[in-house]
CSV table of C-alpha atoms in Angstrom, one decimal:
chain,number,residue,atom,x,y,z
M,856,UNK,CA,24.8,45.7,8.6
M,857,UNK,CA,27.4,48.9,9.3
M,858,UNK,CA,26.9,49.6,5.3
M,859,UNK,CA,22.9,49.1,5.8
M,860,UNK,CA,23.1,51.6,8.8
M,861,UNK,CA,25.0,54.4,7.4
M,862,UNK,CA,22.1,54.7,4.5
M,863,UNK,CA,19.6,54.8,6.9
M,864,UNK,CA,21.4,56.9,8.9
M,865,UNK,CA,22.4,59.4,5.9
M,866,UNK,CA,18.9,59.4,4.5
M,867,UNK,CA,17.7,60.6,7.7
M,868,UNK,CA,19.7,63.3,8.0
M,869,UNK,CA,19.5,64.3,5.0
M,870,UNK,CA,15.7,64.0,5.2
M,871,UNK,CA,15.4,66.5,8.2
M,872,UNK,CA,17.3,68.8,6.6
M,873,UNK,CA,21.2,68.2,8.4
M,874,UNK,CA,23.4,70.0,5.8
M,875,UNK,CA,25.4,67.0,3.6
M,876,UNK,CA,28.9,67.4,5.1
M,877,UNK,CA,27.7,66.7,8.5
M,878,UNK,CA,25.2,64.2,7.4
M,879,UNK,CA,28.8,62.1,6.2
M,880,UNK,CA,30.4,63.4,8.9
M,881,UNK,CA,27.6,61.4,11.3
M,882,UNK,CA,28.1,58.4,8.9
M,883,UNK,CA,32.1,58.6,9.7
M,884,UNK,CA,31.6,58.4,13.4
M,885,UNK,CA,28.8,55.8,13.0
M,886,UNK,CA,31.1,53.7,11.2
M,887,UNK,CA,34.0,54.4,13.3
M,888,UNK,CA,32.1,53.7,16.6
M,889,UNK,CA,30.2,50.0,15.2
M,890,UNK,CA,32.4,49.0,12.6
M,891,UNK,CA,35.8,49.0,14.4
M,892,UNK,CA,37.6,51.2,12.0
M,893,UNK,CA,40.0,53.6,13.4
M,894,UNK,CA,38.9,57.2,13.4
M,895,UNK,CA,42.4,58.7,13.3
M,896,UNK,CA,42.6,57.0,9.5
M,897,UNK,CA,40.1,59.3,8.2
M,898,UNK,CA,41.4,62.6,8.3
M,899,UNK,CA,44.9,61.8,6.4
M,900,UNK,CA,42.7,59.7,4.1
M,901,UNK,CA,40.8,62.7,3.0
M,902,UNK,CA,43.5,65.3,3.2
M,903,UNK,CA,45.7,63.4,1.3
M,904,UNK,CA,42.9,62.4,-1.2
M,905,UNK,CA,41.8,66.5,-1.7
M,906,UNK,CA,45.7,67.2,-1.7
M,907,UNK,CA,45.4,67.7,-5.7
M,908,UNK,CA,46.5,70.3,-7.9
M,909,UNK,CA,43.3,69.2,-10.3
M,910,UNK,CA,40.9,70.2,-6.9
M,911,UNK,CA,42.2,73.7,-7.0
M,912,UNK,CA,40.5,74.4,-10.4
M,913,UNK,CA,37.2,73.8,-8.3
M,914,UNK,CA,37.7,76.9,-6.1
M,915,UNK,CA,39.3,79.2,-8.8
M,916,UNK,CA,36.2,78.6,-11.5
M,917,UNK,CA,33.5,78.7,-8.2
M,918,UNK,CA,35.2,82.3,-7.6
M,919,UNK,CA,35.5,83.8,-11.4
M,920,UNK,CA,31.3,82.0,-11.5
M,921,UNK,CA,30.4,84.4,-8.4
M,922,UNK,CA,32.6,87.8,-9.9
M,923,UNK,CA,30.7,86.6,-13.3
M,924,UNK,CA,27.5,86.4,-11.4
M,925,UNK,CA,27.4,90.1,-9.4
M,926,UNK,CA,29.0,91.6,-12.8
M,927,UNK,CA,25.3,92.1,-14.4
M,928,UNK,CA,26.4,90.4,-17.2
M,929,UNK,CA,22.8,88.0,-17.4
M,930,UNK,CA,20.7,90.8,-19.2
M,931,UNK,CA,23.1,90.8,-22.3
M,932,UNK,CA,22.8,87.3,-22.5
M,933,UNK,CA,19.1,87.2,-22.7
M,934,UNK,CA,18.9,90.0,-24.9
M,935,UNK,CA,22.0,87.5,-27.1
M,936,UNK,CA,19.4,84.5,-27.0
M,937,UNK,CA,16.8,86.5,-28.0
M,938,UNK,CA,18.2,87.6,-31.1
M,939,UNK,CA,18.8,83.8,-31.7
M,940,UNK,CA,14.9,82.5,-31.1
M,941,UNK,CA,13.2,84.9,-32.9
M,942,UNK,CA,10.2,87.0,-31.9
M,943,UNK,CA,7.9,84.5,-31.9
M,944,UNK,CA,4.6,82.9,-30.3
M,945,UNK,CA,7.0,81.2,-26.9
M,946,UNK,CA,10.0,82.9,-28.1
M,947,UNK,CA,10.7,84.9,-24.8
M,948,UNK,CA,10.2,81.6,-22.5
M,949,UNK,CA,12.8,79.8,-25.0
M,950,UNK,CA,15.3,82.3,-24.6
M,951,UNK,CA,15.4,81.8,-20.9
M,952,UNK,CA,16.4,78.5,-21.7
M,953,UNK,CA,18.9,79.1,-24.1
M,954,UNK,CA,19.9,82.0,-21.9
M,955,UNK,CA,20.7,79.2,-19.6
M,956,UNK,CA,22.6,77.4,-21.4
M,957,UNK,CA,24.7,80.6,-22.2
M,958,UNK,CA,25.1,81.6,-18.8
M,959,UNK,CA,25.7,77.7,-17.4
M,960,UNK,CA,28.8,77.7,-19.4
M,961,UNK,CA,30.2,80.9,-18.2
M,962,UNK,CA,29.0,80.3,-14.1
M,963,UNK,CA,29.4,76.5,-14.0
M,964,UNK,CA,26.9,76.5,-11.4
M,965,UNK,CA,23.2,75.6,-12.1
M,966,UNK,CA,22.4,78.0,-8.4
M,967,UNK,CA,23.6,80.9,-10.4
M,968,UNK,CA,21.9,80.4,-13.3
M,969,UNK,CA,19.0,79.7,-12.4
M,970,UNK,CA,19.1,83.1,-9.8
M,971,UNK,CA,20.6,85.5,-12.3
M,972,UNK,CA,18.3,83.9,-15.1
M,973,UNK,CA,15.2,84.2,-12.7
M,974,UNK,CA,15.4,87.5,-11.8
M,975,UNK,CA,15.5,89.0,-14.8
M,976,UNK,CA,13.2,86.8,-17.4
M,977,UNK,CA,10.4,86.0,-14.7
M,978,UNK,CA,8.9,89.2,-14.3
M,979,UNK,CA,9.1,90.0,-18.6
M,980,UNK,CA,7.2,86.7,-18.5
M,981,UNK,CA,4.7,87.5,-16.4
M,982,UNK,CA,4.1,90.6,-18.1
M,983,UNK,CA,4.4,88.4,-21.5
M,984,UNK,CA,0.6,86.8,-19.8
M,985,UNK,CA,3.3,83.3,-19.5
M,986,UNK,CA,1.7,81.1,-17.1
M,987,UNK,CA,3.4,81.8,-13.7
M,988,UNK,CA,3.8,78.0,-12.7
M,989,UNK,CA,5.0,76.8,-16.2
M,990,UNK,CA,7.4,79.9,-16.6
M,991,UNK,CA,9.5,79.2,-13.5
M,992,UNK,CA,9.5,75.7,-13.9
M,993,UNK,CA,11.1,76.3,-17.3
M,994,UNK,CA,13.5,78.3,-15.7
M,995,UNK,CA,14.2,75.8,-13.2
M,996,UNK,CA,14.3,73.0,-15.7
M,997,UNK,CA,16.8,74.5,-17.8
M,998,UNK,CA,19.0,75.8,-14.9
M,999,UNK,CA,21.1,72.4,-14.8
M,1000,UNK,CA,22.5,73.2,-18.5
M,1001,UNK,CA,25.4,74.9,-15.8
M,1002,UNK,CA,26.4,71.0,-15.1
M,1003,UNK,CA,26.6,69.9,-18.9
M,1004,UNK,CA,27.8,73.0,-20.8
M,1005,UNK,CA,31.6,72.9,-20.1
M,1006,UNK,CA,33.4,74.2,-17.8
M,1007,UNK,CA,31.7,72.1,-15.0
M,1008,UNK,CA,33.2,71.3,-11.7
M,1009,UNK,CA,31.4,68.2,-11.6
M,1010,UNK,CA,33.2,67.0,-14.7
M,1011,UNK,CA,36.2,67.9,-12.7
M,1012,UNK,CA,35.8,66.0,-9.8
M,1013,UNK,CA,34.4,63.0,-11.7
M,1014,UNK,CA,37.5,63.1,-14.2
M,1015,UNK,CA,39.7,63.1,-11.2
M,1016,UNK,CA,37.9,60.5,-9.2
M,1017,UNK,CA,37.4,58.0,-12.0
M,1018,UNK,CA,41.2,58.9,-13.4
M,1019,UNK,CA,40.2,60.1,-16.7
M,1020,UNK,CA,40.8,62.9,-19.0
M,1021,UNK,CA,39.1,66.2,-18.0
M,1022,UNK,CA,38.9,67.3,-21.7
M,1023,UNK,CA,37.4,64.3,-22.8
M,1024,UNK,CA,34.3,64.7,-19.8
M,1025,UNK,CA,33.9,68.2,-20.4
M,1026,UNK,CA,33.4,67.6,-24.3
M,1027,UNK,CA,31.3,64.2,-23.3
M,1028,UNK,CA,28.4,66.9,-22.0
M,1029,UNK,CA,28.1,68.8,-24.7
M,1030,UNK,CA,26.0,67.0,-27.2
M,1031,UNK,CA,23.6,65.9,-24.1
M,1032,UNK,CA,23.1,69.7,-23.0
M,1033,UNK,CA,22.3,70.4,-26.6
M,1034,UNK,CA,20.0,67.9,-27.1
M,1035,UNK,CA,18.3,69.2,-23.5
M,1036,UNK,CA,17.7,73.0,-25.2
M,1037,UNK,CA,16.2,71.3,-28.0
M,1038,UNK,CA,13.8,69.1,-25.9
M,1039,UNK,CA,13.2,71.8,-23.4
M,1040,UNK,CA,12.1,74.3,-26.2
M,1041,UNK,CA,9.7,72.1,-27.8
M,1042,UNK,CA,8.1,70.8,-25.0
M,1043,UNK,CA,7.7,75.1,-23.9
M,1044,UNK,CA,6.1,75.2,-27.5
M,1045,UNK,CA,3.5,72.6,-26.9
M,1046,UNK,CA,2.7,73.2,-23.5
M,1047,UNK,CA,2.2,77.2,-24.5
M,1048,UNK,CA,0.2,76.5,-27.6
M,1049,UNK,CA,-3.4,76.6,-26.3
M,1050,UNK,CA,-2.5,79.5,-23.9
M,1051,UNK,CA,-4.6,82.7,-24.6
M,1052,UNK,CA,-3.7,86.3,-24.6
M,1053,UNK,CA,0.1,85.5,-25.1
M,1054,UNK,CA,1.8,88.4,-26.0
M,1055,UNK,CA,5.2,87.7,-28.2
M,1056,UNK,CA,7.6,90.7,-27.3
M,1057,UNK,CA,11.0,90.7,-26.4
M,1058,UNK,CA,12.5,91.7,-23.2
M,1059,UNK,CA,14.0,94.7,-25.3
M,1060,UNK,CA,11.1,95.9,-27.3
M,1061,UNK,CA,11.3,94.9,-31.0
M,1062,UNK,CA,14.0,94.0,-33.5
M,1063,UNK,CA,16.1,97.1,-32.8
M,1064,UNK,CA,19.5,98.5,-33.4
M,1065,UNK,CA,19.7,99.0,-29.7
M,1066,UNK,CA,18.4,95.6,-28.8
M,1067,UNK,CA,21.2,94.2,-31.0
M,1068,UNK,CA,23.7,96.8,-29.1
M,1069,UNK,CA,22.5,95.1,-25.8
M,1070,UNK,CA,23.3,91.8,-27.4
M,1071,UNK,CA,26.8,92.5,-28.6
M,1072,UNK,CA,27.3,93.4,-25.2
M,1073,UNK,CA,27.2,89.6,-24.1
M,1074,UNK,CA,30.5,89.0,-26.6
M,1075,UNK,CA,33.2,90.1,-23.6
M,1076,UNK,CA,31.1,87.5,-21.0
M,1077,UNK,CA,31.2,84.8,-24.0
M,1078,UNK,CA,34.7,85.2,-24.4
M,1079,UNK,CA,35.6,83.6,-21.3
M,1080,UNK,CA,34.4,79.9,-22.2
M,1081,UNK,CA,36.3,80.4,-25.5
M,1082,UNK,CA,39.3,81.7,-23.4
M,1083,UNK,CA,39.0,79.0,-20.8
M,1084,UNK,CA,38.1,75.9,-23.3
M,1085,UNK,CA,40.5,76.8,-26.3
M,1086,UNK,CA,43.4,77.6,-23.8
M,1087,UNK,CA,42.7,73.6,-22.5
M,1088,UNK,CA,42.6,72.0,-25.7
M,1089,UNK,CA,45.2,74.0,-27.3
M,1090,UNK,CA,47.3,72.4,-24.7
M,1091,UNK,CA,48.2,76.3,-24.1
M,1092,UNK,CA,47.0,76.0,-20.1
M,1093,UNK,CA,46.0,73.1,-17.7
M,1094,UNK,CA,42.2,72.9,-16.1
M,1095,UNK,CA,43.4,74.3,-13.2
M,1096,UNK,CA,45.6,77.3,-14.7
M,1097,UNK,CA,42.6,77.6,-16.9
M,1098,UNK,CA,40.3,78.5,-13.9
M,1099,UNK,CA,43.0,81.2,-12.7
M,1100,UNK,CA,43.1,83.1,-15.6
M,1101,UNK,CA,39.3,83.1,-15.5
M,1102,UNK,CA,39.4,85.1,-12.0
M,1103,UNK,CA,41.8,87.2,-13.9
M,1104,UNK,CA,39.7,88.0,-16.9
M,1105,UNK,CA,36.2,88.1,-15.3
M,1106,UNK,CA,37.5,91.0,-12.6
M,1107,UNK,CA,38.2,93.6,-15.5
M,1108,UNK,CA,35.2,92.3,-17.1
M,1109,UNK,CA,32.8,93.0,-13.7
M,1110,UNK,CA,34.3,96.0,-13.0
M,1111,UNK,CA,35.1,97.8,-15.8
M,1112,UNK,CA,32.4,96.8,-19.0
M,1113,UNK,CA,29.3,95.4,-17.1
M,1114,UNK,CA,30.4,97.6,-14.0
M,1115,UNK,CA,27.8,95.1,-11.9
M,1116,UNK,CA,31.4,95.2,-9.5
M,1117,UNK,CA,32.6,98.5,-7.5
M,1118,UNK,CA,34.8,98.7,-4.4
M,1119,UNK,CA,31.6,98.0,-2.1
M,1120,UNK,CA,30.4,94.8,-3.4
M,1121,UNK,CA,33.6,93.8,-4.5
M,1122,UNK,CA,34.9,91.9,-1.2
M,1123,UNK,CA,31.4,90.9,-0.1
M,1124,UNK,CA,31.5,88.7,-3.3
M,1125,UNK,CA,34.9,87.7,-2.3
M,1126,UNK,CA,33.6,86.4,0.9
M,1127,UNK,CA,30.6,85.1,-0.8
M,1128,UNK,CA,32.7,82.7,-3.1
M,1129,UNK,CA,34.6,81.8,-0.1
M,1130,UNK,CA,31.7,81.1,1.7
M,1131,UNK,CA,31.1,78.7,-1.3
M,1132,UNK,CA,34.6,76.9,-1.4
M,1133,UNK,CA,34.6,76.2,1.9
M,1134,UNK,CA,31.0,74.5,2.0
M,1135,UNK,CA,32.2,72.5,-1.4
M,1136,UNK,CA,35.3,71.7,-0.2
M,1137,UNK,CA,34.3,70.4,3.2
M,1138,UNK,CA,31.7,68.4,1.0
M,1139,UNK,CA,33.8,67.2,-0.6
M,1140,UNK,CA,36.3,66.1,1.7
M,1141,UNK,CA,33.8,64.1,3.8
M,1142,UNK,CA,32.3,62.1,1.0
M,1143,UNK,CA,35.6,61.3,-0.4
M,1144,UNK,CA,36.3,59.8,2.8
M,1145,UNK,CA,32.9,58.0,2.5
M,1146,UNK,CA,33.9,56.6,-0.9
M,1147,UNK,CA,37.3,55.2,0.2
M,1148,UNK,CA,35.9,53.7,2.9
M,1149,UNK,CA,32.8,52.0,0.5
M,1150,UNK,CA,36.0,51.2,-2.0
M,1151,UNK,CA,38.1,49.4,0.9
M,1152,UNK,CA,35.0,47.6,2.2
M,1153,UNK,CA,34.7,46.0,-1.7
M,1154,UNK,CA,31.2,47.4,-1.9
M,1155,UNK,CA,30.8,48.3,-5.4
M,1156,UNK,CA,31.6,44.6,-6.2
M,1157,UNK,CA,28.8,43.8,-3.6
M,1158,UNK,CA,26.5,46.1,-5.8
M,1159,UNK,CA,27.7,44.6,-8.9
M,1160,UNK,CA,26.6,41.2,-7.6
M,1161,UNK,CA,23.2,42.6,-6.6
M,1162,UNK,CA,22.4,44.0,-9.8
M,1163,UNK,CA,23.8,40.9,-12.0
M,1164,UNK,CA,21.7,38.5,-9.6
M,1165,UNK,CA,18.5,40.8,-10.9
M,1166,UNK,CA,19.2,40.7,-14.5
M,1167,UNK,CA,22.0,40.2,-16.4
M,1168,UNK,CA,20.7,41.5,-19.5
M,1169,UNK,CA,22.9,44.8,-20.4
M,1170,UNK,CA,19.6,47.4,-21.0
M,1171,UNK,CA,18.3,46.1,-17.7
M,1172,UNK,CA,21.4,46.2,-16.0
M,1173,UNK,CA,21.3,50.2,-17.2
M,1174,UNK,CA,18.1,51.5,-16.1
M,1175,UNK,CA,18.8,50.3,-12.4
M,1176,UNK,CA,21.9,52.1,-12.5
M,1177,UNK,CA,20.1,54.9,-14.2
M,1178,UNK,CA,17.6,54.7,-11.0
M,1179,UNK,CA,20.0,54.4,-8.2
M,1180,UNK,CA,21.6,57.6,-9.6
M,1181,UNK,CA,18.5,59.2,-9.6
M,1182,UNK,CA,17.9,58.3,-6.0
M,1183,UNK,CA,21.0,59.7,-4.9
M,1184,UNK,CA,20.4,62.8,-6.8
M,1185,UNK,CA,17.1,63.1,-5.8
M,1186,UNK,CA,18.9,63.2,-1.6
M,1187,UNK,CA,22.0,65.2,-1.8
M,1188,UNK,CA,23.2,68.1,-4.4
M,1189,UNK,CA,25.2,67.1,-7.6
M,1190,UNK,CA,29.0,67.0,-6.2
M,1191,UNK,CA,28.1,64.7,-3.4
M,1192,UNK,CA,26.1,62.4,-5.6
M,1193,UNK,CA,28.9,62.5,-8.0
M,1194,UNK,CA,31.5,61.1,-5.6
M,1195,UNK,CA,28.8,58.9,-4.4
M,1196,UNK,CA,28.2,57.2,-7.6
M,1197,UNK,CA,31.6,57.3,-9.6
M,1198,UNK,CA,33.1,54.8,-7.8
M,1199,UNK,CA,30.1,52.7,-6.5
M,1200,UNK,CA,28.5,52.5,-10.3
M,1201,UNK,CA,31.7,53.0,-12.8
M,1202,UNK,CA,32.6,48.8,-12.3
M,1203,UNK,CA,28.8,47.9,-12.8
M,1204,UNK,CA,28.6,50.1,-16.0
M,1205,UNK,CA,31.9,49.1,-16.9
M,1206,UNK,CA,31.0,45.4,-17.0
M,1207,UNK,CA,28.1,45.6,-19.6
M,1208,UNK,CA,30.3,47.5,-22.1
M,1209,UNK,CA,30.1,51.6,-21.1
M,1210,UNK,CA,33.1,53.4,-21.5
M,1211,UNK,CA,34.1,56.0,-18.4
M,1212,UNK,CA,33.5,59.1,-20.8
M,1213,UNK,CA,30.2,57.8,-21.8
M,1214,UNK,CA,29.2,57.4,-18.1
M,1215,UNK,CA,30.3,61.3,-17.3
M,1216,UNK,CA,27.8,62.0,-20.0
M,1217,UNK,CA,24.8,60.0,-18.5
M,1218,UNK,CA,25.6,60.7,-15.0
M,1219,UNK,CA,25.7,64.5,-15.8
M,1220,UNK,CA,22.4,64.2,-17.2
M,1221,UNK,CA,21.1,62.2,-14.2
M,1222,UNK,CA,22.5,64.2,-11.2
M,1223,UNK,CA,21.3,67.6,-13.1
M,1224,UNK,CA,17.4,66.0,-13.3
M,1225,UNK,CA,17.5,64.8,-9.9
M,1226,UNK,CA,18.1,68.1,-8.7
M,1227,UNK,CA,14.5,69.0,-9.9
M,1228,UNK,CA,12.8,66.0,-9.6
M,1229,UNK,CA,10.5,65.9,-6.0
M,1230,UNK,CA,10.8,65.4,-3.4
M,1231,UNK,CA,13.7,67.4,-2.1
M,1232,UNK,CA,14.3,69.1,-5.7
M,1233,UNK,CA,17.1,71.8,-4.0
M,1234,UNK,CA,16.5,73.7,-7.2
M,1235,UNK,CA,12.6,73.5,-7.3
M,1236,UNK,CA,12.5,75.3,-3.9
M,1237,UNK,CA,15.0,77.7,-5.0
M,1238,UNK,CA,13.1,78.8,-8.5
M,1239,UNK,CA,10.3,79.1,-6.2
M,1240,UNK,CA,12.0,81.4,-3.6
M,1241,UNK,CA,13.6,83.2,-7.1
M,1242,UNK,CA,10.6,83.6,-9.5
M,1243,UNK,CA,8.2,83.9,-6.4
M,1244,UNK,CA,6.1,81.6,-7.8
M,1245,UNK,CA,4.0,79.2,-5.5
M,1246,UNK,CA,6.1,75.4,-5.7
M,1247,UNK,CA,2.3,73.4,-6.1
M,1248,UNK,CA,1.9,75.6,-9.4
M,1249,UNK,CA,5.3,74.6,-10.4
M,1250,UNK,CA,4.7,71.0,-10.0
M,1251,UNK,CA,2.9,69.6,-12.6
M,1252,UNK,CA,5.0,71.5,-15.5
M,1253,UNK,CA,8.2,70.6,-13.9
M,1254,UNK,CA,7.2,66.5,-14.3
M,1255,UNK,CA,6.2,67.3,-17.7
M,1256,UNK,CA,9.3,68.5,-18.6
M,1257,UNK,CA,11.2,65.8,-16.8
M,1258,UNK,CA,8.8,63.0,-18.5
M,1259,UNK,CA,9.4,64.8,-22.2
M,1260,UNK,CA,12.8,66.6,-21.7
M,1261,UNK,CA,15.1,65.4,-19.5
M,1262,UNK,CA,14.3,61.6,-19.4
M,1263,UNK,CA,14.2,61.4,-22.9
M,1264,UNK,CA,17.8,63.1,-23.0
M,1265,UNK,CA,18.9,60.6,-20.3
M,1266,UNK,CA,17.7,57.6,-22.4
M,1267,UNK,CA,19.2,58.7,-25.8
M,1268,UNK,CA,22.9,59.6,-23.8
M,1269,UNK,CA,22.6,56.1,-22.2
M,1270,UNK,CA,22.0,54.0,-25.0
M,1271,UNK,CA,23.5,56.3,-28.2
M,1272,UNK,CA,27.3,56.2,-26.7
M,1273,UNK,CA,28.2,58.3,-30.1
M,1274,UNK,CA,26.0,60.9,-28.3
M,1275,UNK,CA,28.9,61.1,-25.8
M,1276,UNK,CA,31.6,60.5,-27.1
M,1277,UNK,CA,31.4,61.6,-30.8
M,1278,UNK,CA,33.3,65.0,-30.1
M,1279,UNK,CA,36.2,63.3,-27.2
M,1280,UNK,CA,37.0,61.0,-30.1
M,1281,UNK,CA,36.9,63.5,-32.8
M,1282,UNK,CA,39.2,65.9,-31.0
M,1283,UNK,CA,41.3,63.2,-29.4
M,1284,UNK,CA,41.2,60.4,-32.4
């Protein structure tokens, strides 16, 4: 009944709109005050649970995403995917989703991306004659690709939780993110093809030497991935010192080639990315504590026994954890779902044969399409704040996209394990 309550209570919350870490926060004292559970346990739980020199690679890559971000480094990269899709009939909606996928794996954060990403393709498109409600739901679809294209501080936190490698998650995601462009695209194709008066020219004007130039420009911002991910596996740097020489590299970068930093904006972005931590961190801290406390109550065995009594056929078995994921994605943002779902759904998927790298895969994939998928879609109402597009125009597109993109990308990463864990095994053996 205290476990019944606290989802209720939770939901609720989270349904009027009470920010997540005091929406676990009120579960804490709920379950403190009915379930006869010492209160003063909490707080060294968590602090001793976030006390980890893996964590700190959270902050570090949150601040070198928001430098990255104010450094006006997202035109160069659309101008970069551009030159890769061609100037063709849906080419300039296609490279705002390969544009996101670029600018994911430098930011991390599928907020950014989709923000930086926004601003600057929506208005091209609009002058392109794109439809408005298709064009920023594309953008929105494809902002995710931040939580698949490595480095993500989801795959962090779920390597950590789950006590597995942190190379071996971030490589899991790359294949699905991949596979997502390539659904994404096509399904932009179709959806454009009976569309009149669609003009096909770049955001730079034609094929030109200085829309090339502009491209080139993107190399310095595409460098830091390769810095950050070669330095990893190279066994040169750990995740964490990985992160710190990102800060390092991207403040040169913003300041000094993309010159998006100066001495005014500078600090506010400081303050902005501490802003940031301190909101993930405290998230974080509370629904760690949550977790512990569903681990010490033997509650993911209690789920296990619910789902087995169901079905015990393995495919079965996979969809409803596919579905319970994307409930809880569908209520709170990706980190909290993640720490959510690790350890409440890792023994269930476990049991029917699913490796812990192949689950970072599928449960990247999930949390990233919850995020758009009504009815709180966090990242719906924020590509409609961003594109200024009205959110019932956006609708219909966006659940295409999910029906022909993103679930299809969930069901081939849940049931083709090479999917996820061809490249862990073919760097690792």
């Amino acid at each position: 009944m205290i476990i019944l309550g606290s989802l209720i209570l939770i939901c609720l919350m989270l349904v009027i709109g009470v920010s997540v870490p005091m929406s676990f926060g009120a579960v804490l004292l709920f379950i403190a005050l009915f379930g006869g559970h010492d209160v003063s346990g909490f707080m060294p739980t968590g602090h001793w649970k976030v006390s980890s020199l893996v964590l700190l690679a959270i902050p570090l890559f949150i601040l070198a995403g928001a430098i990255m971000e104010r450094g006006r480094i997202a035109a160069p990269l659309v101008s970069l995917a551009e030159l890769m899709v061609g100037n063709v009939r849906g080419g300039l909606s296609a490279a705002a989703v390969v544009a996101s996928g670029i600018f994911g794996a430098i930011s991390g954060s599928a907020a950014a991306t989709l923000t930086c990403i926004g601003s600057i393709m929506m208005p091209h498109l609009r002058k392109a004659n794109y439809p408005e409600g298709m064009a920023a739901a594309l953008i929105v679809s494809a902002s995710p690709l931040g939580l698949l294209i490595p480095p993500s501080s989801s795959q962090i936190l779920y390597a950590w939780t789950t006590q597995q490698s942190v190379l071996k998650c971030f490589l899991a995601t790359v294949i699905p993110g991949v596979i997502l462009i390539g659904f994404l695209c096509i399904v932009n194709f179709v959806m454009l093809r009976n569309v009149k008066d669609l003009k096909t020219e770049r955001v730079g004007g034609k094929f030109t030497f200085e829309l090339r130039t502009r491209s080139f420009k993107a190399m310095p911002a595409l460098l830091m991935p390769v810095i950050i991910l070669g330095g990893i596996y190279g066994g040169v740097m750990t995740p964490t010192e990985a992160a710190g020489v990102a800060v390092i590299y991207a403040i040169p970068i913003g300041f000094f080639i993309y010159r998006g930093l100066d001495r005014e904006n500078f600090f506010p972005t400081l303050r902005y990315a501490g802003t940031t931590i301190g909101v993930v961190m405290m998230m974080v801290l509370m629904v760690l504590i949550v977790s512990q406390f569903l681990v010490f109550e033997n509650i993911p065995a209690m789920a296990k026994d619910l789902i087995y009594s169901v079905s015990d056929n393995p495919i079965i078995i996979l969809l409803m954890v596919n579905l319970v994921m994307i409930l809880i994605g569908m209520l709170m943002d990706d980190i909290s779902g993640l720490l959510l779902s690790a350890p409440l759904l890792l023994p269930i998927v476990q049991s029917v044969g699913m490796e812990p790298v192949h689950f970072a895969a599928v449960l990247g994939v999930n949390l990233g399409m919850a995020n758009i998928t009504p009815p709180t879609a966090p990242l719906l109402y924020l590509g409609a704040r961003v594109t200024d597009a009205p959110v019932n125009k956006m609708m219909k597109p966006t659940l295409i996209m999910i029906a022909f993109a993103w679930l299809p990308t969930l069901v081939i990463t849940t049931f083709i394990p090479q999917v996820a864990l061809w490249l862990p095994e073919m760097v690792f053996g």
